[in-house]
Amino acid sequence: MATEDLETLGTLNYYLLEGYYRHVQVTVLEATRKYGSDPVLSLYKGLSLLHEGQIQECIREMQLIKDKSTVDLASHALLAHAHKRCRNVDKETVAALDARMKELRKRASEQQIYFLIIVFWHIKNIKSARDFADRLVKQNENFKQAIILKSWIELTSGRDMTAKKAGRLFDQGLADNKDPFGYIGRARCLIKTKKYSHAMESVNQAIVGFPNFVPAQAERMRIYLALMNWDQMVESAQKLLNMKSQYPEALILLTLNTITQNGRFSEAVNQLSELIQAIDRFEPQNPLLYFRCGRLFATVAGRNIQILNQTMTLVERAISLDDNNVEFAIEMAKQLFLMGKFKESNAQYKKCMQLDESSVHALLGSLTCQLVAMDNNIPLQQERNELQDIQDQLEFLTEIKDSTNIDAELFHLKAIHGRLNGRPSEELTEILEAARQTHFKNLGNTPLGADYFMQLNTDFLMMLVSELFNLIPSQPLNSGHASTPALKCVDMVLTTLNQVAPGMHEALFSRSKTLFIAGDMDGAMAMLEKCLENDVTFSPAHLLRAEIHEQHGNYAAVGKYLDTALSYNFEIREHPKYHLLKAKTQKHANDLDEAIKTLKIAMSLPGVKKPLSSFQTKVASSRKSTIPLDNGDRLSIFLELVEAHTSKNETHEAAKVMQDAINAFRGTPEEVRVKIANADLSLKRGDVEQALTMLRAIQPSQPYYIQAKQKMANIYLNHRKDRKLYTSCYRDLYETMPSNHTSLLLGDAYMKVQQPDNAVKIYEAALRKNPRDGALASKVGQALTTTHDFKKAITYYETAMKNGQKWLRFELALLLIKLKNFNKAERVLQAEPDGGEAGESGLEKAMSESKRLTLLANLYRETKRPDDEMATLNKARDVQAKVLKRVQIEQPDQIQEEKLKASNICCQLANYSRTVENNLQNAVKYLKEALIYCENDVKVMLELAKIEMQLGNDEGCQQYCQQVLRITHDNNDQASMMMADVMFNKKQYQDAIYHYEKLLDGRPDHYEALARLIGLLRRGGRLKDVDHFLSAAEKKSGRGKCEMDAGFQFCKGIYQWYCGRAADALSLLNRSRCDSEWNEKALEMMIRICLNPDQQTLGGEVFDSLSVGNDRSPAPSSNNNALSTAERLVKEFPSNDDPYKGQVLESLVLVASKSKPNAERALTIFVDICQKKREYVPALLGMAIAYQILKQTPRARNQLKRISKMQWTHEDAEDLESGWLLLADLYITAGKYDMASDLLKKCLEHNKSCCKAYEYLGFIYEKEQSYKDAASHYDTAWQYSNQNNPVIGYKLAFNYLKAKKHVEAINVSHKVLQIHPEYPRMKKEILDKARLALRV
């Protein structure tokens, strides 16, 4: 029997509860095929017929079952109710039915009472249903279905306090009873108390027990939506449609998802057509369903005409089924209003008032039509549209509003009326803020769903936003300016809209505009990205992107986005804002004539000289051709034209345009901005007094007063050089408009004129009024730090933290780290704040923890605790990843800032991997992760390029450099220099040198590039070309300035060193080492010169074995002087970039002494470094030299072999070359000439000017008695040593003599003796013998 089929009964009750009456009849028909003609099924069919308005059919159905024992009592109750709803009530029949009911109740069974309760519940007789349910449960506490029914009655009674009671009853009814309708009821109770996960568990129990139970699938869909899990909701809706084709609720929520989450209006139109067909087919007699769907989608349509046409169809169907329903008629009037048909809408509202004279909503709608029409200069038939009449009606509505729910709409109308009456903006802002608060208060605890969106009424909120935009400044606020109340209000409205309906691109665009005005350009850009994800053809978003880039001064991007906007909508060129931005780019390119032409075109367009009505603006924006042109943009066109004429010294034309602006904006909020611009014009003409007079005329009650006072202050500071008057402007501002913002301005002014003590007093006074203001508290600490009263600053921070301002612990820790008080800083950062900040959310706690860990890692870096640093950075990275997941949902405006923090953490990890672990692969991994967060971060790309070059991946390096140059529009020196290094590595020497030449052609005094070029020219064998570039730099900067410029002296010094003139090089480098920028490089070079002034191979044996004969060793006294100089210089070496470089240089000084104890000490240091940083070339080379000093040649050779297998890099080039030369020396000593030759050729491959390589090759050929080849290589070495090295000269002359080239031998001998007249054996053994040979 049907009474035992809990699934069928639950489905029927659910459909009646949801208002799906034809679904009840279809379910009854399906159940009849299964159970036959069951009176219980007929009872449910009768209830559905009654709700559809088919009274007579209901009566006939009940007559058939009124004597059936199970439902006789229920059928009589339903018959009596149906007769009462007839147009002509048969009182006798009703009386007879009531009498019969009394008789039946005396002997009714529990089952009969149960179905009687069902009838009372579904005909909304809640009181009778509750009374009978109470009696039934008291009679039989084990009647589970009765308990569940009582629970449902409590839940649907409309009383807020019954949800918990109903929940307890459901738990009681479901004990040892698997009733699917009971599970659904319990889930509804849990949803009311916002326990969504428990509600989902209850629904899942119903699905597991009854897989085909449609209501459970529908409720699961709703719970997913309440959890804001739209993806799961869509999946559940699709499953539901597979079970129950064209189920209305599923179609409604899918359409809602398409509009509010995806912003695909064209697709939503098709979905609405499908919904209308579904209702026509499955619920054709359901006017309320038509009405609810029409009202819901009209509110979220964003005034899209195609969707409004569909919603109008739905409302028309509702009216055709129930033409006396005033609510339906009012909805039709509202939708006519949304379509912009104000006359038709007002007429419809009048009809509604005729149907129901007491209808407050109809009167409210009519007043809305009248005010909006008046605002847009649209006359309504037979309407006087007088503001006084409307004010009287608004006052009347205010008196009676307590019995209605129209407060928010009434506040909105008062704001429009007040604006048309010229009320102050502060008063209007208060009214609109009241409208916002009231509207969101009315939402209450409604979970996200169709009812939520209906109550949210996104169209009404966008009207509030539009009205608020009239009260906020049109130009971005300067840094530090407090947000206006109107701006805060509009931001709160749009934040909610963006969270629940991210697909509504109009709301996203409005939010981005709000952020733009608030000065948050990154937030605005992020919001525009979301807007364009929904609709890439939305041209206004591209225009605003261009405007944001214009604020940043990135005019190349402005042109790009203007072209993009134009490509999507050609009509955009007819909008003044397009021409305004285009003119700004032309002005930036110094093309003033074209800028003036463009601005004159903009001036000639509609809406510039004379503003459009707001209705005309909405019509324009509805075509997606443009964004509305507000007064701020109009004025900007005037002012840009004034500025362009002024720049061309066309003061007369500028004055004319300024006068036009004064006339056009007289009486508007922008009038003050015109006065400020006029003052600027006077200032440019040199009339400072007139500018000040104009600014003094601006009163505190006028908009832009703060900007005017700031302008005055700047004139006093920059033109009058009067600091006293500068601060007095801000003091007057503070006294006239005392607020947190003006306090900050005054304090900042004192800081700017170096009066931190006064600033501290102001900040502290403001802080006493706003003790929870973090920005103020921070300013006090910073001001105290500026006074260098660090003790007082620390005491202040500690006191503030004790008073609850825990967020200041980070500033305190940072100050302590700067003061090198590391122990105390660590205690501050390690201390757990008591319970966190009051009101601090989970996301804010995670952000705070990420900041704490980052500071702690910095502290560990300063205190040389690498293991702790790495562990802390990894924790910070994990915490920041969690922050990024949450911030996308909870605070989307902060996502760019948090991504930047995540990127910085990854960069610190990469730096640790590179410098401490020497693990370049890990460094690359972390840097690539940083690029995921900030994909256009030039610094990260350059660091990646540098590491890729170190790894020998020239292609990867080139790729990153090209990306940097593309982003920076070929304006990045580091990328250009690395590109040159890549070319060099590829043996494309001319291309490499070309990159530097191109850079230095534009900037001859770019000394970093010049230093790199000198090294490159040396390696390319073109040292002679260096003079040209040094002369160009000297010519650009002037000889006198170059003599004082550390960069120039450094470049000249390394050139002299490469030419073999050690003394001159030291003198020049000594001048540059006093400069902070060049200090480290100059010191390192000087130390290396002192250690090896003759550029010999340290640790080498080949030429040392010949030194006895040629007396090559320098005098002991000069050698000792050089060593002592090196020792002194090492103590000054800062070692900022590479923590091990200082240790290496210090150890090399020990090795250079050639003392065995010193060599052993140095070796210990080198080994220790290599254990910490494997494959560290300078340390490996140092170990090899130390082993050579200690006569442990095999060990030295092992280290040098490791070096020979390493990839050449620019950073380690000199050490790699020295290692290869020393290994070649060892091979020559061992007689392995082929292996030595390979290494020497490798040296020459990377440095064509390597004298020592040519010298070694000459020696090898000499040993092989190939004197001509030896002479050739010695000659090359002689040329690259700038003919300064007498040893090479001697060897060259000797081999010429052996090769029978006596004239050449004589010439070389003369050159050597000219520089070194007393050079040993040159005259006797070479010159005399060569002369003798010529005579013979």
Short mmCIF file of C-alpha atoms in Angstrom, two decimals, residues 940-1226:
data_model
loop_
_atom_site.label_atom_id
_atom_site.label_comp_id
_atom_site.label_asym_id
_atom_site.label_seq_id
_atom_site.Cartn_x
_atom_site.Cartn_y
_atom_site.Cartn_z
CA VAL A 940 63.65 37.00 -10.79
CA MET A 941 64.11 36.53 -14.52
CA LEU A 942 67.56 38.13 -14.40
CA GLU A 943 68.56 35.91 -11.49
CA LEU A 944 67.35 32.86 -13.41
CA ALA A 945 69.27 33.97 -16.48
CA LYS A 946 72.44 34.34 -14.39
CA ILE A 947 72.09 30.84 -12.90
CA GLU A 948 71.24 29.27 -16.27
CA MET A 949 74.48 30.77 -17.59
CA GLN A 950 76.38 29.32 -14.66
CA LEU A 951 74.85 25.93 -15.45
CA GLY A 952 75.99 26.28 -19.05
CA ASN A 953 72.44 26.55 -20.38
CA ASP A 954 72.99 29.47 -22.75
CA GLU A 955 69.64 28.94 -24.46
CA GLY A 956 67.78 29.19 -21.16
CA CYS A 957 69.74 32.31 -20.21
CA GLN A 958 69.00 33.90 -23.59
CA GLN A 959 65.31 33.07 -23.27
CA TYR A 960 64.98 34.82 -19.90
CA CYS A 961 66.98 37.83 -21.11
CA GLN A 962 64.72 38.16 -24.14
CA GLN A 963 61.66 38.05 -21.86
CA VAL A 964 63.13 40.82 -19.72
CA LEU A 965 63.91 42.96 -22.76
CA ARG A 966 60.40 42.40 -24.09
CA ILE A 967 58.81 43.41 -20.78
CA THR A 968 61.06 46.47 -20.37
CA HIS A 969 60.86 47.43 -24.05
CA ASP A 970 64.59 46.79 -24.62
CA ASN A 971 65.48 48.99 -21.66
CA ASN A 972 67.33 46.73 -19.24
CA ASP A 973 71.11 46.96 -18.99
CA GLN A 974 71.61 43.72 -17.05
CA ALA A 975 69.69 41.71 -19.65
CA SER A 976 71.61 43.35 -22.49
CA MET A 977 74.95 42.56 -20.82
CA MET A 978 73.97 38.94 -20.18
CA MET A 979 72.87 38.60 -23.79
CA ALA A 980 76.37 39.72 -24.74
CA ASP A 981 77.87 37.09 -22.42
CA VAL A 982 75.69 34.44 -24.04
CA MET A 983 76.94 35.49 -27.47
CA PHE A 984 80.50 35.24 -26.16
CA ASN A 985 79.87 31.72 -24.83
CA LYS A 986 78.54 30.77 -28.25
CA LYS A 987 81.79 32.12 -29.73
CA GLN A 988 79.86 34.87 -31.47
CA TYR A 989 82.41 37.44 -30.34
CA GLN A 990 81.43 40.25 -32.67
CA ASP A 991 77.75 39.95 -31.70
CA ALA A 992 78.71 39.94 -28.03
CA ILE A 993 80.81 43.08 -28.35
CA TYR A 994 78.06 44.68 -30.48
CA HIS A 995 75.59 44.46 -27.57
CA TYR A 996 77.93 46.42 -25.33
CA GLU A 997 78.82 48.90 -28.04
CA LYS A 998 75.14 49.57 -28.64
CA LEU A 999 74.59 50.13 -24.90
CA LEU A 1000 77.60 52.42 -24.56
CA ASP A 1001 76.75 54.44 -27.67
CA GLY A 1002 73.73 55.75 -25.78
CA ARG A 1003 75.41 55.90 -22.37
CA PRO A 1004 79.20 56.16 -22.63
CA ASP A 1005 79.40 56.67 -18.85
CA HIS A 1006 77.69 53.36 -18.03
CA TYR A 1007 80.77 52.12 -16.19
CA GLU A 1008 79.44 48.70 -15.21
CA ALA A 1009 78.86 47.94 -18.88
CA LEU A 1010 82.21 49.47 -19.78
CA ALA A 1011 84.01 47.28 -17.24
CA ARG A 1012 82.28 44.20 -18.66
CA LEU A 1013 83.15 45.30 -22.21
CA ILE A 1014 86.83 45.74 -21.32
CA GLY A 1015 86.85 42.17 -20.05
CA LEU A 1016 85.06 41.01 -23.19
CA LEU A 1017 87.42 42.89 -25.51
CA ARG A 1018 90.34 41.36 -23.67
CA ARG A 1019 88.87 37.88 -24.12
CA GLY A 1020 88.12 38.67 -27.75
CA GLY A 1021 91.70 39.81 -28.35
CA ARG A 1022 90.73 43.44 -28.98
CA LEU A 1023 92.25 45.28 -26.02
CA LYS A 1024 93.42 48.05 -28.35
CA ASP A 1025 89.78 49.13 -28.85
CA VAL A 1026 89.35 49.98 -25.16
CA ASP A 1027 90.94 53.42 -25.57
CA HIS A 1028 88.06 54.48 -27.84
CA PHE A 1029 85.41 53.73 -25.22
CA LEU A 1030 87.40 55.31 -22.39
CA SER A 1031 87.77 58.46 -24.49
CA ALA A 1032 84.03 58.50 -25.26
CA ALA A 1033 83.20 58.26 -21.54
CA GLU A 1034 85.70 61.00 -20.76
CA LYS A 1035 84.21 63.19 -23.45
CA LYS A 1036 80.64 62.63 -22.17
CA SER A 1037 81.37 63.37 -18.51
CA GLY A 1038 84.31 65.72 -18.82
CA ARG A 1039 87.90 65.04 -17.88
CA GLY A 1040 87.64 66.63 -14.44
CA LYS A 1041 84.56 64.62 -13.46
CA CYS A 1042 86.10 61.38 -14.76
CA GLU A 1043 89.13 61.94 -12.57
CA MET A 1044 86.78 61.95 -9.56
CA ASP A 1045 84.47 59.15 -10.79
CA ALA A 1046 85.18 55.82 -9.11
CA GLY A 1047 83.58 53.84 -11.95
CA PHE A 1048 85.79 55.44 -14.59
CA GLN A 1049 88.91 54.95 -12.45
CA PHE A 1050 88.02 51.29 -11.96
CA CYS A 1051 87.58 50.72 -15.71
CA LYS A 1052 90.85 52.46 -16.45
CA GLY A 1053 92.57 50.49 -13.67
CA ILE A 1054 91.54 47.05 -14.96
CA TYR A 1055 92.58 48.12 -18.46
CA GLN A 1056 96.04 49.02 -17.18
CA TRP A 1057 96.25 45.68 -15.37
CA TYR A 1058 95.30 43.77 -18.51
CA CYS A 1059 98.02 45.72 -20.33
CA GLY A 1060 100.58 44.53 -17.75
CA ARG A 1061 101.06 47.85 -15.96
CA ALA A 1062 100.51 46.75 -12.36
CA ALA A 1063 101.67 49.96 -10.62
CA ASP A 1064 99.39 52.19 -12.70
CA ALA A 1065 96.51 49.78 -12.19
CA LEU A 1066 96.93 49.84 -8.39
CA SER A 1067 97.02 53.62 -8.37
CA LEU A 1068 93.76 53.92 -10.31
CA LEU A 1069 91.98 51.15 -8.41
CA ASN A 1070 93.01 52.76 -5.13
CA ARG A 1071 90.96 55.81 -6.11
CA SER A 1072 87.85 53.75 -6.80
CA ARG A 1073 87.95 51.62 -3.64
CA CYS A 1074 86.62 54.50 -1.52
CA ASP A 1075 83.30 54.38 -3.39
CA SER A 1076 80.61 52.11 -1.88
CA GLU A 1077 79.49 50.85 -5.29
CA TRP A 1078 82.97 49.91 -6.56
CA ASN A 1079 84.63 49.16 -3.23
CA GLU A 1080 84.37 45.35 -3.28
CA LYS A 1081 85.41 44.94 -6.94
CA ALA A 1082 88.33 47.35 -6.63
CA LEU A 1083 89.60 45.76 -3.42
CA GLU A 1084 89.47 42.25 -4.87
CA MET A 1085 91.37 43.36 -7.98
CA MET A 1086 93.99 45.20 -5.89
CA ILE A 1087 94.53 42.17 -3.63
CA ARG A 1088 95.02 39.89 -6.63
CA ILE A 1089 97.49 42.35 -8.22
CA CYS A 1090 99.47 42.58 -4.98
CA LEU A 1091 99.59 38.79 -4.73
CA ASN A 1092 100.74 38.35 -8.32
CA PRO A 1093 102.02 41.64 -9.82
CA ASP A 1094 103.97 39.86 -12.60
CA GLN A 1095 100.92 37.74 -13.61
CA GLN A 1096 102.80 34.49 -13.05
CA THR A 1097 101.17 31.11 -12.50
CA LEU A 1098 100.82 30.77 -8.73
CA GLY A 1099 102.02 27.32 -7.73
CA GLY A 1100 103.58 26.74 -11.17
CA GLU A 1101 106.94 25.00 -11.56
CA VAL A 1102 107.83 25.30 -15.26
CA PHE A 1103 109.08 28.86 -15.30
CA ASP A 1104 110.17 28.85 -11.65
CA SER A 1105 112.74 26.17 -12.55
CA LEU A 1106 114.22 28.60 -15.09
CA SER A 1107 114.21 31.57 -12.75
CA VAL A 1108 117.70 30.95 -11.51
CA GLY A 1109 119.18 31.53 -14.89
CA ASN A 1110 117.09 34.51 -15.83
CA ASP A 1111 116.73 35.96 -12.33
CA ARG A 1112 113.05 36.41 -12.85
CA SER A 1113 112.09 36.66 -9.20
CA PRO A 1114 111.25 40.12 -7.90
CA ALA A 1115 113.30 41.62 -5.13
CA PRO A 1116 112.38 40.25 -1.67
CA SER A 1117 111.68 43.74 -0.34
CA SER A 1118 109.16 44.56 -3.08
CA ASN A 1119 107.55 41.15 -2.66
CA ASN A 1120 107.16 41.74 1.10
CA ASN A 1121 105.68 45.19 0.50
CA ALA A 1122 103.10 43.74 -1.90
CA LEU A 1123 102.18 41.01 0.61
CA SER A 1124 101.77 43.45 3.48
CA THR A 1125 99.59 45.66 1.27
CA ALA A 1126 97.46 42.64 0.37
CA GLU A 1127 97.10 41.73 4.08
CA ARG A 1128 95.93 45.25 4.88
CA LEU A 1129 93.46 45.31 1.97
CA VAL A 1130 91.99 41.91 2.89
CA LYS A 1131 90.96 43.29 6.28
CA GLU A 1132 88.92 45.97 4.50
CA PHE A 1133 87.19 43.52 2.14
CA PRO A 1134 83.37 43.57 2.80
CA SER A 1135 82.32 40.28 1.09
CA ASN A 1136 78.68 41.33 0.63
CA ASP A 1137 77.62 39.17 -2.32
CA ASP A 1138 79.70 36.04 -1.64
CA PRO A 1139 80.26 35.16 2.05
CA TYR A 1140 83.27 32.94 1.20
CA LYS A 1141 85.14 35.34 -1.05
CA GLY A 1142 86.77 37.19 1.84
CA GLN A 1143 88.01 33.90 3.36
CA VAL A 1144 89.44 32.82 0.01
CA LEU A 1145 91.36 36.08 -0.47
CA GLU A 1146 92.66 35.97 3.10
CA SER A 1147 93.87 32.39 2.54
CA LEU A 1148 95.50 33.31 -0.78
CA VAL A 1149 97.54 35.93 1.09
CA LEU A 1150 98.75 33.17 3.40
CA VAL A 1151 99.61 30.94 0.44
CA ALA A 1152 101.44 33.78 -1.35
CA SER A 1153 103.90 33.97 1.54
CA LYS A 1154 105.07 30.47 0.43
CA SER A 1155 105.52 29.57 4.08
CA LYS A 1156 104.63 25.96 4.88
CA PRO A 1157 102.70 26.76 8.15
CA ASN A 1158 100.76 29.50 6.37
CA ALA A 1159 100.01 27.17 3.48
CA GLU A 1160 98.67 24.53 5.90
CA ARG A 1161 96.46 27.12 7.62
CA ALA A 1162 95.13 28.26 4.24
CA LEU A 1163 94.51 24.67 3.16
CA THR A 1164 92.36 24.05 6.25
CA ILE A 1165 90.20 27.07 5.37
CA PHE A 1166 89.88 25.99 1.73
CA VAL A 1167 88.82 22.47 2.72
CA ASP A 1168 86.24 23.86 5.14
CA ILE A 1169 84.76 26.09 2.43
CA CYS A 1170 84.56 23.21 -0.06
CA GLN A 1171 82.72 21.07 2.47
CA LYS A 1172 80.09 23.79 2.82
CA LYS A 1173 79.97 24.72 -0.85
CA ARG A 1174 81.02 21.99 -3.24
CA GLU A 1175 82.36 22.89 -6.67
CA TYR A 1176 83.37 26.37 -5.42
CA VAL A 1177 86.08 27.23 -7.98
CA PRO A 1178 88.07 29.88 -5.99
CA ALA A 1179 88.43 27.49 -3.03
CA LEU A 1180 89.39 24.53 -5.24
CA LEU A 1181 92.06 26.64 -6.96
CA GLY A 1182 93.32 27.83 -3.57
CA MET A 1183 93.59 24.19 -2.40
CA ALA A 1184 95.61 23.28 -5.50
CA ILE A 1185 98.04 26.19 -5.00
CA ALA A 1186 98.41 25.31 -1.29
CA TYR A 1187 99.15 21.67 -2.16
CA GLN A 1188 101.79 22.86 -4.62
CA ILE A 1189 103.44 25.00 -1.95
CA LEU A 1190 103.39 21.93 0.31
CA LYS A 1191 104.93 19.84 -2.52
CA GLN A 1192 101.86 17.58 -2.72
CA THR A 1193 101.52 17.72 -6.50
CA PRO A 1194 99.18 14.68 -7.00
CA ARG A 1195 96.60 16.21 -4.65
CA ALA A 1196 96.93 19.56 -6.38
CA ARG A 1197 96.43 17.84 -9.75
CA ASN A 1198 93.24 16.12 -8.49
CA GLN A 1199 91.68 19.46 -7.52
CA LEU A 1200 92.73 21.02 -10.82
CA LYS A 1201 91.17 18.15 -12.78
CA ARG A 1202 87.87 18.90 -11.02
CA ILE A 1203 88.19 22.50 -12.15
CA SER A 1204 88.99 21.46 -15.75
CA LYS A 1205 85.69 19.58 -15.98
CA MET A 1206 83.58 22.54 -14.88
CA GLN A 1207 81.47 24.74 -17.16
CA TRP A 1208 82.96 28.15 -17.95
CA THR A 1209 81.05 31.04 -16.36
CA HIS A 1210 81.61 34.77 -16.41
CA GLU A 1211 81.78 34.98 -12.59
CA ASP A 1212 84.50 32.29 -12.25
CA ALA A 1213 86.32 33.06 -15.50
CA GLU A 1214 89.60 34.27 -13.93
CA ASP A 1215 89.83 31.40 -11.46
CA LEU A 1216 88.97 28.80 -14.09
CA GLU A 1217 91.66 30.22 -16.37
CA SER A 1218 94.23 30.18 -13.53
CA GLY A 1219 93.30 26.57 -12.74
CA TRP A 1220 93.68 25.46 -16.36
CA LEU A 1221 97.07 27.23 -16.61
CA LEU A 1222 98.33 25.63 -13.38
CA LEU A 1223 97.21 22.18 -14.53
CA ALA A 1224 98.93 22.77 -17.90
CA ASP A 1225 102.06 23.76 -15.96
CA LEU A 1226 101.95 20.45 -14.07
#
